[in-house]
Amino acid sequence: MIITSTEPATDAPALPDEGHVSAVVADVLAERAGHLFGLMGNGNAHLISRLTRRGFPFTSARHEAATVAMADAYHRATGSIAAATTTYGAGFTNAYTTLAEARMARIPLVLVVGDAPSTGPRPFDVDQAKAAEAVGVVTLVAGPGNAAAITHRAFDLALQSVQPVIVAIPYDLATAPPSVPEPLEPLPAKPAWPAEPGDLDRVAGLLAAAERPLILAGRGVLLAQAAEPLRGVGDRLGALYMTSVMAANAFNSPWDLGIAGGFTRSHRLAVARQADVVLVVGASLNTFQTRYGKLFPDGTKIVRVDNEPDPGQPAAEYIRADILPFIEGLLKRVRTASSSTWRDHVPEVSRAEFRSSVPSEDPGEFGPDGRLNPRAVVAALDRILPAERSVVMDGGHFICWAPMYLTVPDPHAMVLVGTAFQSIGLGFGSAAGVSVARPERTTVLVSGDGGGLMGLADFETFLRATRKGVVVVLNDSAYGAELHQYAAKGLHDQAMLIDEVDFAAVGRALGAQGAKARTLADLGQLQEWLGSRQEGVYVLDVAISQKVVAEFMAESVAAKG
């Protein structure tokens, strides 16, 4: 009987991407992540080769900013940890903005980067660890004795802290052979914040006594997998719901008033402001969520529950507790209302017309300057675009319209990368990450012209990564945020204006289809393309008015005076 070994011959020459520190890091990455987003350079060539040779899923960006933006969006679209890689030096600094965004948005991802040699920096090296520290990101260094353990540690730490972690591979150690493993100290356990019975009793009593209770859920509810029991609390009380933008449609309820803050529709806001007790769970209550403190009237009782540090929201009572045990404890204490509830007094909330995308704020087709009214455009797109969609937004003045008028199937389908750091230009990279994460859905990227031009390098990446997608450019030929904040105050507008670019023509040059829209009737071209069931990407460049100001922007200007 002859036994044939499946192991490679011991005298076979080693491949250049095996048997060293980079290969060890790559193997752990393949074990812990489902996809790698990156751009190859001297510092990560061996790592990437190790993974692509074995068929591990890899999407290449055209600019390093998109490497982290894609990984960030991949997490937001799936809830799974993501991984990205860049080379050292300029590759690292090119990704710095998206790294800062991921840190401020609290996105768990691992970024593997090349770094200066362990023997000391070269003339073109920068102190990457110090730069990362400046935005609150921890750097772990992989070497011959710890490459596997330190990479596992990076994934564990990213998940525990819910933020990015860097694994740096010094240039001279990238191809060094592994040595005897160096044990790491155990990762300290994350502190637990148990639900105190006294707090549970008091909150349950407040909610039971309320005539118009409202529950506002943020991303923390999703991370804690507490949406279902929290909805159970609200249903027993006959409460209404709202969410943060990162928890959009978390309740999947006809009693949901939608996104809280500057994205709240006016008729829904009028109802929300009648609440007498508001329970906020897993949301930060930042200035945008509270409409600069005007979301609820003075005197409304607001209780905020979270296991993160209190950001100091003066209008709310803060209870620090782990979310799921607190909500489960609350559900045990709350009884089903025995008399009429707030829902009985506002039955219109659950009706189709109340929840439709019809723009009650301003239904006109055109703005004062004769260009399209973005409210009417996006409301029409809600009816045209496939229901099974992921909506991705770049940053800019235009971001108000999509969360107000475009519905999404679940919270992972509403993705805004850039808002935490107030950056623009991340849309194409983010949308590419979402397309990779959820290929069964139509990826809808909504961008402005300023951000679209800034991120143009990865327009091609989006086309390459997307099975079926739509790019909607709300094109006002301006940096709209600056125009409405500063030109309105008398500053000269020359630097705020952009010569009009036809993004549909740019898309066609790259292989997409598309058209320019100057009337609502022109949206029929997109509808016709969608009806043909073609795959690929359609680019709709919409000439929108410079004179229509988003609600959140008007409130921001008023708050700043």
Coordinates of C-alpha atoms in Angstrom, one line a residue:
M1 CA 0.0 0.0 0.0
I2 CA 1.4 3.4 -1.0
I3 CA 0.5 6.5 1.0
T4 CA 0.9 9.8 -0.9
S5 CA 1.5 12.8 1.3
T6 CA -0.5 16.0 0.6
E7 CA 2.2 18.1 2.2
P8 CA 4.6 20.0 0.0
A9 CA 8.0 18.4 -0.5
T10 CA 10.4 19.6 2.2
D11 CA 13.0 20.6 -0.4
A12 CA 10.6 22.7 -2.4
P13 CA 11.8 26.3 -2.6
A14 CA 9.9 28.7 -0.3
L15 CA 7.7 31.2 -2.0
P16 CA 8.7 34.9 -1.3
D17 CA 5.4 35.5 0.5
E18 CA 5.7 32.7 3.1
G19 CA 7.8 31.8 6.2
H20 CA 8.2 35.3 7.6
V21 CA 6.5 38.0 9.8
S22 CA 4.3 39.3 7.0
A23 CA 3.0 35.8 6.2
V24 CA 2.2 35.2 9.9
V25 CA 0.2 38.4 10.1
A26 CA -1.6 37.6 6.8
D27 CA -2.6 34.2 8.1
V28 CA -4.1 35.6 11.3
L29 CA -5.9 38.3 9.2
A30 CA -7.4 35.5 7.0
E31 CA -8.6 33.8 10.1
R32 CA -10.2 36.8 11.7
A33 CA -11.5 39.0 8.9
G34 CA -13.8 38.2 5.9
H35 CA -12.2 40.7 3.5
L36 CA -9.2 42.9 3.1
F37 CA -9.3 46.4 1.6
G38 CA -5.9 47.9 0.6
L39 CA -3.4 49.4 -1.7
M40 CA -0.1 47.7 -2.2
G41 CA 3.3 49.4 -1.6
N42 CA 6.7 48.5 -0.3
G43 CA 5.6 48.0 3.3
N44 CA 2.7 45.6 2.7
A45 CA 3.5 43.8 -0.6
H46 CA 4.4 40.5 1.0
L47 CA 1.3 40.6 3.2
I48 CA -1.1 41.2 0.3
S49 CA 0.7 38.6 -2.0
R50 CA 0.3 36.0 0.7
L51 CA -3.5 36.6 0.8
T52 CA -4.2 37.0 -2.8
R53 CA -2.2 34.0 -3.8
R54 CA -4.5 31.8 -1.7
G55 CA -7.6 33.5 -3.0
F56 CA -8.5 35.5 0.0
P57 CA -11.0 38.3 -0.9
F58 CA -9.2 41.5 -1.5
T59 CA -10.4 44.8 -3.0
S60 CA -7.7 47.3 -4.1
A61 CA -8.3 51.0 -3.8
R62 CA -6.8 53.7 -6.0
H63 CA -6.1 56.1 -3.1
E64 CA -5.2 55.0 0.4
A65 CA -8.0 57.1 1.9
A66 CA -10.5 54.6 0.4
T67 CA -8.8 51.6 2.1
V68 CA -10.0 52.5 5.5
A69 CA -13.2 54.1 4.2
M70 CA -14.1 50.7 2.5
A71 CA -13.3 48.8 5.7
D72 CA -15.3 51.3 7.8
A73 CA -18.3 51.0 5.5
Y74 CA -18.0 47.2 5.3
H75 CA -18.4 47.1 9.1
R76 CA -21.4 49.5 9.1
A77 CA -23.1 47.4 6.4
T78 CA -22.5 44.0 8.1
G79 CA -21.7 44.5 11.7
S80 CA -18.6 42.4 11.2
I81 CA -15.0 43.5 11.9
A82 CA -13.1 44.6 8.8
A83 CA -9.5 44.9 7.8
A84 CA -7.5 47.4 5.7
T85 CA -3.8 47.8 4.7
T86 CA -1.5 50.5 3.4
T87 CA 2.2 50.9 3.0
Y88 CA 4.3 53.2 5.2
G89 CA 4.9 56.9 4.9
A90 CA 2.7 58.6 2.3
G91 CA 0.5 55.5 2.2
F92 CA -0.2 55.8 5.9
T93 CA -0.7 59.6 5.8
N94 CA -3.1 59.3 2.9
A95 CA -5.3 57.1 5.0
Y96 CA -5.1 59.4 8.0
T97 CA -8.4 61.2 7.5
T98 CA -10.4 58.0 7.2
L99 CA -8.6 56.6 10.2
A100 CA -9.6 59.6 12.2
E101 CA -13.2 59.2 11.0
A102 CA -13.3 55.5 12.0
R103 CA -11.9 56.4 15.4
M104 CA -14.5 59.1 16.0
A105 CA -17.3 57.0 14.7
R106 CA -16.1 54.1 16.9
I107 CA -15.7 51.5 14.1
P108 CA -13.9 48.2 15.0
L109 CA -11.3 47.5 12.3
V110 CA -7.7 46.5 12.0
L111 CA -5.4 48.5 9.8
V112 CA -2.1 46.7 8.9
V113 CA 0.6 49.1 7.8
G114 CA 4.2 49.1 6.9
D115 CA 6.4 51.2 9.2
A116 CA 9.9 52.5 9.6
P117 CA 12.7 49.9 10.2
S118 CA 13.2 48.7 13.8
T119 CA 16.7 50.0 13.6
G120 CA 15.6 53.6 13.2
P121 CA 13.7 55.9 10.8
R122 CA 14.9 56.7 7.3
P123 CA 14.8 60.3 6.0
F124 CA 11.3 59.8 4.5
D125 CA 9.7 58.1 7.5
V126 CA 7.3 59.8 9.9
D127 CA 6.4 58.8 13.4
Q128 CA 3.2 56.9 12.5
A129 CA 2.5 55.7 16.0
K130 CA 2.5 59.3 17.3
A131 CA 0.3 60.4 14.5
A132 CA -2.1 57.5 15.2
E133 CA -2.0 58.4 18.9
A134 CA -3.0 62.0 18.1
V135 CA -6.4 60.7 16.9
G136 CA -6.7 58.2 19.7
V137 CA -5.7 55.0 17.8
V138 CA -3.4 52.4 19.4
T139 CA -0.5 50.9 17.4
L140 CA 0.7 47.4 18.0
V141 CA 4.1 46.3 16.5
A142 CA 4.5 42.9 14.9
G143 CA 7.9 41.2 15.1
P144 CA 9.4 37.8 14.8
G145 CA 8.5 36.7 18.3
N146 CA 4.9 38.0 18.5
A147 CA 3.5 38.4 14.9
A148 CA 0.6 35.9 15.4
A149 CA -0.2 36.9 19.0
I150 CA -0.1 40.7 18.4
T151 CA -2.3 40.4 15.3
H152 CA -4.9 38.4 17.3
R153 CA -4.6 41.0 20.0
A154 CA -5.4 43.8 17.5
F155 CA -8.6 42.1 16.5
D156 CA -9.6 41.4 20.1
L157 CA -8.9 44.9 21.2
A158 CA -10.7 46.4 18.2
L159 CA -13.8 44.4 19.1
Q160 CA -13.6 45.1 22.8
S161 CA -13.0 48.8 22.5
V162 CA -15.2 49.3 19.3
Q163 CA -12.5 51.3 17.6
P164 CA -9.7 50.9 15.0
V165 CA -6.4 49.3 16.0
I166 CA -3.2 49.4 13.9
V167 CA -0.7 46.6 13.4
A168 CA 2.6 48.0 12.2
I169 CA 5.2 45.8 10.5
P170 CA 8.7 47.5 10.6
Y171 CA 10.3 47.4 7.1
D172 CA 13.3 45.4 8.1
L173 CA 11.2 42.8 9.9
A174 CA 8.6 42.2 7.2
T175 CA 10.5 39.3 5.8
A176 CA 12.3 38.2 9.0
P177 CA 11.7 34.6 10.0
P178 CA 9.5 33.9 13.1
S179 CA 11.3 33.3 16.3
V180 CA 10.3 31.7 19.6
P181 CA 6.8 33.1 20.5
E182 CA 6.8 35.8 23.1
P183 CA 3.7 35.4 25.4
L184 CA 1.5 38.5 25.8
E185 CA -0.2 39.6 29.0
P186 CA -3.9 38.7 28.9
L187 CA -6.1 41.5 27.6
P188 CA -8.0 43.0 30.5
A189 CA -11.7 42.3 30.6
K190 CA -14.0 45.2 29.5
P191 CA -15.6 46.7 32.6
A192 CA -19.2 45.7 33.3
W193 CA -21.9 48.2 34.2
P194 CA -24.7 46.2 35.8
A195 CA -28.2 47.5 35.8
E196 CA -29.1 48.8 39.3
P197 CA -32.5 47.7 40.6
G198 CA -33.2 51.2 41.9
D199 CA -32.6 52.7 38.5
L200 CA -34.7 50.1 36.8
D201 CA -37.6 50.7 39.2
R202 CA -37.4 54.5 38.8
V203 CA -37.3 54.4 35.0
A204 CA -40.1 51.9 34.8
G205 CA -42.1 54.1 37.0
L206 CA -41.4 57.2 34.9
L207 CA -42.4 55.4 31.7
A208 CA -45.6 54.0 33.3
A209 CA -46.7 57.4 34.5
A210 CA -46.0 59.1 31.2
E211 CA -48.9 60.1 28.9
R212 CA -46.7 60.4 25.8
P213 CA -43.5 58.2 26.2
L214 CA -41.0 58.2 23.4
I215 CA -38.0 55.8 23.0
L216 CA -35.0 57.0 21.1
A217 CA -32.5 54.2 20.1
G218 CA -28.9 54.7 18.9
R219 CA -26.2 52.5 17.5
G220 CA -25.4 51.2 21.0
V221 CA -28.8 49.3 20.9
L222 CA -27.6 47.5 17.8
L223 CA -24.2 46.7 19.3
A224 CA -25.9 45.2 22.3
Q225 CA -28.5 43.4 20.2
A226 CA -31.2 45.0 22.3
A227 CA -33.6 46.3 19.6
E228 CA -36.2 43.6 20.1
P229 CA -36.6 43.9 23.9
L230 CA -36.5 47.7 23.6
R231 CA -39.3 47.5 21.1
G232 CA -41.1 45.2 23.5
V233 CA -40.9 47.9 26.2
G234 CA -42.3 50.5 23.8
D235 CA -45.1 48.3 22.6
R236 CA -46.3 47.6 26.1
L237 CA -46.4 51.3 26.9
G238 CA -47.9 52.4 23.6
A239 CA -44.9 54.6 23.1
L240 CA -43.6 56.1 19.9
Y241 CA -40.0 55.5 18.6
M242 CA -37.2 57.5 17.0
T243 CA -33.6 56.5 16.2
S244 CA -30.2 58.0 15.5
V245 CA -29.1 57.9 11.8
M246 CA -26.9 54.9 12.5
A247 CA -29.8 52.9 13.9
A248 CA -32.3 53.9 11.2
N249 CA -35.3 51.5 11.1
A250 CA -34.0 49.5 14.1
F251 CA -37.5 49.1 15.4
N252 CA -39.1 48.1 12.1
S253 CA -42.3 49.6 13.5
P254 CA -45.2 51.7 12.0
W255 CA -44.9 53.8 15.2
D256 CA -41.3 54.9 14.4
L257 CA -41.1 58.7 13.8
G258 CA -37.8 58.2 11.9
I259 CA -34.4 59.7 12.5
A260 CA -34.0 62.2 15.4
G261 CA -32.3 65.5 14.9
G262 CA -31.7 67.6 11.8
F263 CA -32.9 64.9 9.6
T264 CA -36.4 64.7 11.2
R265 CA -39.4 65.5 8.9
S266 CA -41.3 68.5 10.0
H267 CA -44.7 66.7 10.5
R268 CA -42.9 63.9 12.5
L269 CA -41.0 66.5 14.6
A270 CA -44.3 68.1 15.5
V271 CA -45.5 64.8 17.0
A272 CA -42.1 64.0 18.7
R273 CA -42.2 67.4 20.5
Q274 CA -45.3 66.3 22.3
A275 CA -43.4 63.6 24.3
D276 CA -43.4 64.1 28.1
V277 CA -40.9 61.4 28.9
V278 CA -38.1 60.3 26.5
L279 CA -35.9 57.3 27.1
V280 CA -32.7 57.5 25.1
V281 CA -30.8 54.2 24.8
G282 CA -27.3 53.9 23.2
A283 CA -27.3 57.3 21.5
S284 CA -25.0 60.1 22.3
L285 CA -27.5 63.0 22.1
N286 CA -24.9 65.1 20.2
T287 CA -25.8 68.5 18.8
F288 CA -27.1 67.1 15.5
Q289 CA -29.3 64.6 17.2
T290 CA -30.8 67.2 19.5
R291 CA -31.1 69.9 16.8
Y292 CA -28.9 72.1 18.9
G293 CA -30.9 71.4 22.0
K294 CA -34.3 72.1 20.3
L295 CA -35.4 68.5 19.5
F296 CA -37.6 68.4 22.6
P297 CA -39.1 71.4 24.4
D298 CA -37.6 72.6 27.7
G299 CA -39.1 70.6 30.6
T300 CA -39.3 67.3 28.8
K301 CA -38.0 64.5 31.0
I302 CA -35.1 62.8 29.3
V303 CA -33.3 59.8 30.6
R304 CA -30.2 58.5 28.8
V305 CA -28.9 54.9 29.3
D306 CA -25.6 53.8 27.9
N307 CA -22.4 52.0 29.0
E308 CA -20.1 54.7 27.5
P309 CA -19.0 57.7 29.4
D310 CA -21.5 60.6 29.7
P311 CA -20.8 63.3 27.1
G312 CA -22.3 65.8 29.4
Q313 CA -25.7 66.4 27.8
P314 CA -27.3 68.9 30.3
A315 CA -30.9 68.2 29.4
A316 CA -30.7 64.5 30.2
E317 CA -30.4 62.4 33.3
Y318 CA -27.6 59.8 32.7
I319 CA -27.6 56.2 33.8
R320 CA -24.5 54.2 33.1
A321 CA -25.4 50.6 32.5
D322 CA -24.8 47.8 30.0
I323 CA -27.7 48.2 27.6
L324 CA -29.0 44.7 27.1
P325 CA -29.3 43.7 30.8
F326 CA -30.9 47.1 31.5
I327 CA -33.5 46.8 28.8
E328 CA -34.3 43.2 29.8
G329 CA -34.7 44.3 33.4
L330 CA -36.9 47.1 32.3
L331 CA -39.0 44.8 30.2
K332 CA -39.7 42.6 33.3
R333 CA -40.9 45.7 35.2
V334 CA -43.1 47.4 32.5
R335 CA -46.7 46.2 32.3
T336 CA -49.0 46.5 29.3
A337 CA -51.0 49.7 29.4
S338 CA -54.5 49.1 30.6
S339 CA -56.0 52.3 29.2
S340 CA -55.6 54.3 26.0
T341 CA -52.0 55.2 25.0
W342 CA -50.4 57.9 23.0
R343 CA -50.8 55.8 19.9
D344 CA -54.5 56.0 20.3
H345 CA -54.4 59.8 20.1
V346 CA -52.1 59.9 17.1
P347 CA -53.3 57.0 14.8
E348 CA -52.1 59.0 11.8
V349 CA -48.5 58.1 12.7
S350 CA -48.9 54.5 11.5
R351 CA -50.7 55.4 8.3
A352 CA -49.0 55.1 4.9
E353 CA -49.4 58.8 4.0
F354 CA -47.7 59.9 7.2
R355 CA -44.8 57.6 6.5
S356 CA -44.5 58.3 2.8
S357 CA -41.7 60.2 1.2
V358 CA -43.9 63.1 0.0
P359 CA -42.0 66.3 0.9
S360 CA -44.5 68.1 3.1
E361 CA -41.6 70.6 3.9
D362 CA -41.4 71.9 0.3
P363 CA -43.0 69.9 -2.6
G364 CA -42.2 72.3 -5.4
E365 CA -40.2 70.9 -8.4
F366 CA -37.8 73.9 -8.6
G367 CA -35.9 76.2 -6.2
P368 CA -35.9 80.0 -6.5
D369 CA -33.0 79.9 -9.0
G370 CA -34.8 77.5 -11.4
R371 CA -32.7 74.4 -10.6
L372 CA -34.3 71.3 -9.1
N373 CA -35.5 71.3 -5.5
P374 CA -33.5 68.5 -3.8
R375 CA -36.4 67.6 -1.5
A376 CA -38.7 66.8 -4.5
V377 CA -35.9 64.9 -6.2
V378 CA -35.0 62.6 -3.4
A379 CA -38.6 62.0 -2.5
A380 CA -39.2 60.9 -6.1
L381 CA -36.1 58.7 -5.9
D382 CA -37.6 56.9 -2.9
R383 CA -40.3 55.6 -5.2
I384 CA -38.0 54.8 -8.1
L385 CA -35.1 53.1 -6.5
P386 CA -35.3 49.4 -5.5
A387 CA -36.6 48.8 -2.0
E388 CA -33.8 46.3 -1.3
R389 CA -31.0 48.9 -1.2
S390 CA -28.1 50.2 0.7
V391 CA -27.9 54.0 0.9
V392 CA -24.4 55.5 1.3
M393 CA -23.7 59.2 1.7
D394 CA -20.6 61.3 1.4
G395 CA -20.4 64.4 3.6
G396 CA -21.7 67.9 2.8
H397 CA -24.7 70.1 2.9
F398 CA -26.8 67.7 0.8
I399 CA -26.7 64.9 3.5
C400 CA -30.0 66.1 4.9
W401 CA -32.1 64.9 2.0
A402 CA -31.5 61.1 1.8
P403 CA -32.1 60.3 5.5
M404 CA -35.3 62.4 5.4
Y405 CA -36.8 60.8 2.3
L406 CA -35.1 57.5 1.5
T407 CA -36.2 54.5 3.5
V408 CA -33.9 51.6 4.1
P409 CA -34.6 47.9 5.0
D410 CA -32.5 47.9 8.2
P411 CA -30.0 50.0 10.1
H412 CA -27.0 48.5 8.3
A413 CA -28.4 49.9 5.0
M414 CA -28.0 53.6 6.0
V415 CA -24.3 54.4 5.9
L416 CA -22.8 57.9 6.5
V417 CA -19.0 57.8 6.5
G418 CA -17.4 61.2 7.2
T419 CA -19.9 62.8 9.5
A420 CA -18.0 62.0 12.7
F421 CA -14.9 63.9 11.5
Q422 CA -16.9 66.4 9.4
S423 CA -15.0 65.3 6.2
I424 CA -16.1 65.0 2.6
G425 CA -14.7 63.0 -0.3
L426 CA -15.2 59.5 1.2
G427 CA -18.3 58.5 -0.7
F428 CA -16.9 56.5 -3.5
G429 CA -14.6 54.5 -1.3
S430 CA -17.4 53.9 1.3
A431 CA -19.9 52.8 -1.3
A432 CA -17.3 50.3 -2.7
G433 CA -17.0 48.8 0.8
V434 CA -20.8 48.5 1.0
S435 CA -21.1 46.9 -2.4
V436 CA -18.5 44.3 -1.3
A437 CA -20.4 43.7 2.0
R438 CA -23.9 43.5 0.6
P439 CA -23.7 42.6 -3.1
E440 CA -27.3 41.3 -3.2
R441 CA -28.6 44.9 -2.6
T442 CA -28.5 47.8 -5.0
T443 CA -25.9 50.2 -3.6
V444 CA -27.1 53.8 -3.8
L445 CA -24.4 56.4 -3.3
V446 CA -25.7 60.0 -2.7
S447 CA -22.9 62.5 -3.1
G448 CA -22.4 66.2 -3.6
D449 CA -20.3 67.6 -6.3
G450 CA -17.5 68.9 -4.0
G451 CA -17.1 65.6 -2.2
G452 CA -17.5 63.7 -5.5
L453 CA -14.6 65.6 -7.0
M454 CA -12.4 65.1 -3.9
G455 CA -12.9 61.3 -4.0
L456 CA -12.8 60.9 -7.7
A457 CA -9.8 58.5 -7.6
D458 CA -12.1 55.8 -6.3
F459 CA -15.0 56.3 -8.6
E460 CA -13.4 53.5 -10.6
T461 CA -13.1 51.3 -7.5
F462 CA -16.8 51.7 -6.9
L463 CA -17.6 50.6 -10.5
R464 CA -15.3 47.6 -10.2
A465 CA -16.7 46.5 -6.8
T466 CA -20.4 47.0 -7.5
R467 CA -22.7 44.4 -9.0
K468 CA -25.6 46.9 -9.3
G469 CA -25.5 50.5 -8.1
V470 CA -26.7 54.0 -8.6
V471 CA -24.7 57.2 -8.1
V472 CA -26.9 60.2 -7.4
V473 CA -24.9 63.5 -7.4
L474 CA -26.8 66.3 -5.9
N475 CA -24.9 68.9 -7.9
D476 CA -25.4 72.6 -6.8
S477 CA -22.1 73.7 -8.4
A478 CA -20.8 74.8 -5.0
Y479 CA -19.5 73.8 -1.6
G480 CA -23.0 74.1 -0.3
A481 CA -22.2 74.1 3.4
E482 CA -19.8 77.0 3.0
L483 CA -22.2 78.9 0.8
H484 CA -25.0 78.7 3.3
Q485 CA -22.9 79.4 6.3
Y486 CA -20.6 82.1 5.1
A487 CA -21.8 83.6 1.8
A488 CA -25.0 84.2 3.7
K489 CA -23.1 86.3 6.1
G490 CA -21.5 88.4 3.4
L491 CA -18.2 86.6 2.7
H492 CA -17.1 86.6 -0.9
D493 CA -18.3 83.4 -2.6
Q494 CA -15.7 82.9 -5.3
A495 CA -13.9 80.0 -3.5
M496 CA -17.3 78.5 -2.6
L497 CA -18.4 77.9 -6.2
I498 CA -17.5 75.0 -8.5
D499 CA -17.7 75.1 -12.2
E500 CA -20.4 72.6 -13.0
V501 CA -19.1 69.1 -13.7
D502 CA -21.3 66.4 -15.5
F503 CA -20.6 63.4 -13.3
A504 CA -22.8 61.3 -15.6
A505 CA -20.3 62.0 -18.4
V506 CA -17.4 61.1 -16.1
G507 CA -19.1 57.9 -15.2
R508 CA -19.7 57.0 -18.8
A509 CA -16.0 57.5 -19.5
L510 CA -15.2 55.0 -16.8
G511 CA -17.7 52.4 -18.1
A512 CA -21.0 53.3 -16.3
Q513 CA -24.2 54.5 -17.8
G514 CA -25.9 57.8 -16.8
A515 CA -27.6 61.0 -17.6
K516 CA -28.0 64.6 -16.4
A517 CA -31.3 65.5 -14.8
R518 CA -32.7 69.1 -14.9
T519 CA -36.4 68.2 -14.4
L520 CA -38.2 65.5 -12.4
A521 CA -39.2 64.0 -15.7
D522 CA -35.5 63.3 -16.4
L523 CA -35.5 60.9 -13.5
G524 CA -37.4 58.6 -15.8
Q525 CA -34.1 57.7 -17.5
L526 CA -32.9 56.1 -14.2
Q527 CA -36.3 54.3 -13.8
E528 CA -36.1 52.9 -17.3
W529 CA -32.5 51.6 -16.7
L530 CA -33.6 50.0 -13.4
G531 CA -36.6 48.4 -15.2
S532 CA -34.3 46.8 -17.7
R533 CA -32.7 44.8 -14.9
Q534 CA -29.2 45.5 -16.2
E535 CA -26.2 45.1 -13.9
G536 CA -23.6 47.7 -13.5
V537 CA -23.8 51.3 -12.3
Y538 CA -26.0 54.2 -13.4
V539 CA -24.9 57.8 -12.6
L540 CA -27.6 60.4 -12.2
D541 CA -26.2 64.0 -12.0
V542 CA -29.0 66.2 -10.7
A543 CA -28.7 70.0 -11.1
I544 CA -30.1 71.1 -7.7
S545 CA -30.8 74.6 -6.4
Q546 CA -28.2 76.6 -4.5
K547 CA -31.1 78.4 -2.8
V548 CA -32.6 75.5 -0.9
V549 CA -31.1 75.2 2.6
A550 CA -31.3 72.0 4.6
E551 CA -33.0 72.1 8.0
F552 CA -29.9 71.1 9.9
M553 CA -27.8 73.7 8.2
A554 CA -30.4 76.5 8.9
E555 CA -30.4 75.4 12.5
S556 CA -26.6 75.3 12.7
V557 CA -26.4 78.9 11.3
A558 CA -29.0 80.1 13.8
A559 CA -27.3 78.4 16.7
K560 CA -24.0 79.9 15.9
G561 CA -25.4 83.3 15.3

